[in-house]
């Protein structure tokens, strides 16, 4: 998802409800893909962190990322080294490792099946921890 065009998308992004508007847009794209003959199993969605969204919009979407599971396709979360982290943490791109791992970990915890990252080794370690906790949580819910 992207609001606006690349040259101007960050000038004044506006949503009444960013999560619902992005979900509606993506649901429409999923429907279009299926109607065009694309197999449902070949579709993934990307809410578009950083693309025509303010700092608040990005973190609202991350806070509600599990809602995108309602669309019943894998969710890709790509926040690594994004300006949303730089603006929040006041860090240059090469100083955002802790923020990158935090958002990747939260995305994994909230159900993102695909996480785009730059710092692969460190993120894999963090996501392994999340996956272990999720496995125990899921086992306790089945009791």
PDB file of C-alpha atoms in Angstrom, residues 20-119:
ATOM      1  CA  UNK A  20      -9.014   0.140   8.204  1.00  0.00           C
ATOM      2  CA  UNK A  21      -8.241   2.147   5.065  1.00  0.00           C
ATOM      3  CA  UNK A  22      -5.106   0.148   4.272  1.00  0.00           C
ATOM      4  CA  UNK A  23      -6.924  -3.140   4.967  1.00  0.00           C
ATOM      5  CA  UNK A  24      -9.794  -2.141   2.661  1.00  0.00           C
ATOM      6  CA  UNK A  25      -7.341  -1.181  -0.085  1.00  0.00           C
ATOM      7  CA  UNK A  26      -5.461  -4.482   0.276  1.00  0.00           C
ATOM      8  CA  UNK A  27      -8.682  -6.514   0.351  1.00  0.00           C
ATOM      9  CA  UNK A  28      -9.683  -4.869  -2.929  1.00  0.00           C
ATOM     10  CA  UNK A  29      -6.269  -5.735  -4.432  1.00  0.00           C
ATOM     11  CA  UNK A  30      -6.604  -9.357  -3.253  1.00  0.00           C
ATOM     12  CA  UNK A  31     -10.040  -9.561  -4.894  1.00  0.00           C
ATOM     13  CA  UNK A  32      -8.645  -8.035  -8.109  1.00  0.00           C
ATOM     14  CA  UNK A  33      -5.804 -10.557  -8.149  1.00  0.00           C
ATOM     15  CA  UNK A  34      -8.126 -13.529  -7.677  1.00  0.00           C
ATOM     16  CA  UNK A  35     -10.500 -12.217 -10.358  1.00  0.00           C
ATOM     17  CA  UNK A  36      -7.490 -11.905 -12.691  1.00  0.00           C
ATOM     18  CA  UNK A  37      -6.722 -15.609 -12.173  1.00  0.00           C
ATOM     19  CA  UNK A  38      -3.939 -15.393  -9.583  1.00  0.00           C
ATOM     20  CA  UNK A  39      -4.061 -18.305  -7.149  1.00  0.00           C
ATOM     21  CA  UNK A  40      -4.868 -17.204  -3.591  1.00  0.00           C
ATOM     22  CA  UNK A  41      -1.793 -19.110  -2.370  1.00  0.00           C
ATOM     23  CA  UNK A  42       0.422 -16.839  -4.493  1.00  0.00           C
ATOM     24  CA  UNK A  43      -0.697 -13.595  -2.830  1.00  0.00           C
ATOM     25  CA  UNK A  44       1.017 -11.731  -0.009  1.00  0.00           C
ATOM     26  CA  UNK A  45       0.251  -8.254   1.293  1.00  0.00           C
ATOM     27  CA  UNK A  46       2.488  -5.397   2.320  1.00  0.00           C
ATOM     28  CA  UNK A  47       0.799  -2.634   4.355  1.00  0.00           C
ATOM     29  CA  UNK A  48       3.479  -0.251   3.104  1.00  0.00           C
ATOM     30  CA  UNK A  49       5.229   0.996   6.213  1.00  0.00           C
ATOM     31  CA  UNK A  50       6.748   4.362   5.345  1.00  0.00           C
ATOM     32  CA  UNK A  51       4.904   4.818   2.059  1.00  0.00           C
ATOM     33  CA  UNK A  52       2.571   7.788   2.390  1.00  0.00           C
ATOM     34  CA  UNK A  53       2.273   7.432   6.140  1.00  0.00           C
ATOM     35  CA  UNK A  54       3.276   9.642   9.049  1.00  0.00           C
ATOM     36  CA  UNK A  55       5.258   8.432  12.047  1.00  0.00           C
ATOM     37  CA  UNK A  56       1.987   7.964  13.929  1.00  0.00           C
ATOM     38  CA  UNK A  57       0.354   6.082  11.036  1.00  0.00           C
ATOM     39  CA  UNK A  58       3.283   3.645  10.872  1.00  0.00           C
ATOM     40  CA  UNK A  59       3.180   2.868  14.569  1.00  0.00           C
ATOM     41  CA  UNK A  60      -0.625   2.614  14.560  1.00  0.00           C
ATOM     42  CA  UNK A  61      -0.310  -0.021  11.831  1.00  0.00           C
ATOM     43  CA  UNK A  62       2.384  -1.909  13.734  1.00  0.00           C
ATOM     44  CA  UNK A  63       0.299  -1.814  16.911  1.00  0.00           C
ATOM     45  CA  UNK A  64      -2.631  -3.335  14.979  1.00  0.00           C
ATOM     46  CA  UNK A  65      -0.692  -5.575  12.594  1.00  0.00           C
ATOM     47  CA  UNK A  66      -2.524  -8.706  13.759  1.00  0.00           C
ATOM     48  CA  UNK A  67      -5.717  -7.269  12.233  1.00  0.00           C
ATOM     49  CA  UNK A  68      -4.232  -7.798   8.761  1.00  0.00           C
ATOM     50  CA  UNK A  69      -4.488 -11.562   9.416  1.00  0.00           C
ATOM     51  CA  UNK A  70      -8.220 -11.165   8.668  1.00  0.00           C
ATOM     52  CA  UNK A  71      -7.259 -10.886   4.987  1.00  0.00           C
ATOM     53  CA  UNK A  72      -6.116 -14.543   5.105  1.00  0.00           C
ATOM     54  CA  UNK A  73      -2.891 -14.083   3.135  1.00  0.00           C
ATOM     55  CA  UNK A  74       0.681 -13.805   4.408  1.00  0.00           C
ATOM     56  CA  UNK A  75       1.665 -10.364   5.685  1.00  0.00           C
ATOM     57  CA  UNK A  76       5.011  -8.802   4.810  1.00  0.00           C
ATOM     58  CA  UNK A  77       6.375  -6.195   7.225  1.00  0.00           C
ATOM     59  CA  UNK A  78       9.232  -4.048   5.969  1.00  0.00           C
ATOM     60  CA  UNK A  79      10.386  -1.499   8.519  1.00  0.00           C
ATOM     61  CA  UNK A  80      14.126  -2.120   8.654  1.00  0.00           C
ATOM     62  CA  UNK A  81      16.123   1.138   8.660  1.00  0.00           C
ATOM     63  CA  UNK A  82      13.024   3.160   7.740  1.00  0.00           C
ATOM     64  CA  UNK A  83      12.731   6.842   8.565  1.00  0.00           C
ATOM     65  CA  UNK A  84       9.951   5.949  11.030  1.00  0.00           C
ATOM     66  CA  UNK A  85      12.730   4.574  13.239  1.00  0.00           C
ATOM     67  CA  UNK A  86      15.140   7.388  12.499  1.00  0.00           C
ATOM     68  CA  UNK A  87      12.520   9.989  13.344  1.00  0.00           C
ATOM     69  CA  UNK A  88      11.461   8.256  16.549  1.00  0.00           C
ATOM     70  CA  UNK A  89      14.957   7.418  17.782  1.00  0.00           C
ATOM     71  CA  UNK A  90      16.821  10.369  16.243  1.00  0.00           C
ATOM     72  CA  UNK A  91      19.348   7.930  14.762  1.00  0.00           C
ATOM     73  CA  UNK A  92      21.113   7.707  11.415  1.00  0.00           C
ATOM     74  CA  UNK A  93      20.493   4.630   9.277  1.00  0.00           C
ATOM     75  CA  UNK A  94      23.593   2.806  10.524  1.00  0.00           C
ATOM     76  CA  UNK A  95      22.549   3.370  14.169  1.00  0.00           C
ATOM     77  CA  UNK A  96      19.059   1.811  14.044  1.00  0.00           C
ATOM     78  CA  UNK A  97      19.859  -1.828  14.845  1.00  0.00           C
ATOM     79  CA  UNK A  98      18.020  -1.871  18.187  1.00  0.00           C
ATOM     80  CA  UNK A  99      14.975  -0.207  16.640  1.00  0.00           C
ATOM     81  CA  UNK A 100      15.099  -2.560  13.654  1.00  0.00           C
ATOM     82  CA  UNK A 101      15.119  -5.601  15.906  1.00  0.00           C
ATOM     83  CA  UNK A 102      12.329  -4.179  18.070  1.00  0.00           C
ATOM     84  CA  UNK A 103       9.938  -3.601  15.149  1.00  0.00           C
ATOM     85  CA  UNK A 104      10.823  -6.934  13.518  1.00  0.00           C
ATOM     86  CA  UNK A 105      10.216  -8.728  16.812  1.00  0.00           C
ATOM     87  CA  UNK A 106       6.874  -7.002  17.308  1.00  0.00           C
ATOM     88  CA  UNK A 107       5.868  -7.743  13.703  1.00  0.00           C
ATOM     89  CA  UNK A 108       6.676 -11.432  14.223  1.00  0.00           C
ATOM     90  CA  UNK A 109       4.776 -11.478  17.507  1.00  0.00           C
ATOM     91  CA  UNK A 110       1.773  -9.883  15.764  1.00  0.00           C
ATOM     92  CA  UNK A 111       1.736 -12.505  13.023  1.00  0.00           C
ATOM     93  CA  UNK A 112       3.808 -11.161  10.113  1.00  0.00           C
ATOM     94  CA  UNK A 113       4.953 -14.177   8.140  1.00  0.00           C
ATOM     95  CA  UNK A 114       7.558 -12.273   6.085  1.00  0.00           C
ATOM     96  CA  UNK A 115       9.849  -9.645   7.572  1.00  0.00           C
ATOM     97  CA  UNK A 116      12.125  -7.599   5.305  1.00  0.00           C
ATOM     98  CA  UNK A 117      15.358  -6.772   7.127  1.00  0.00           C
ATOM     99  CA  UNK A 118      18.916  -5.640   6.543  1.00  0.00           C
ATOM    100  CA  UNK A 119      20.473  -7.134   9.689  1.00  0.00           C
TER     101      UNK A 119
END
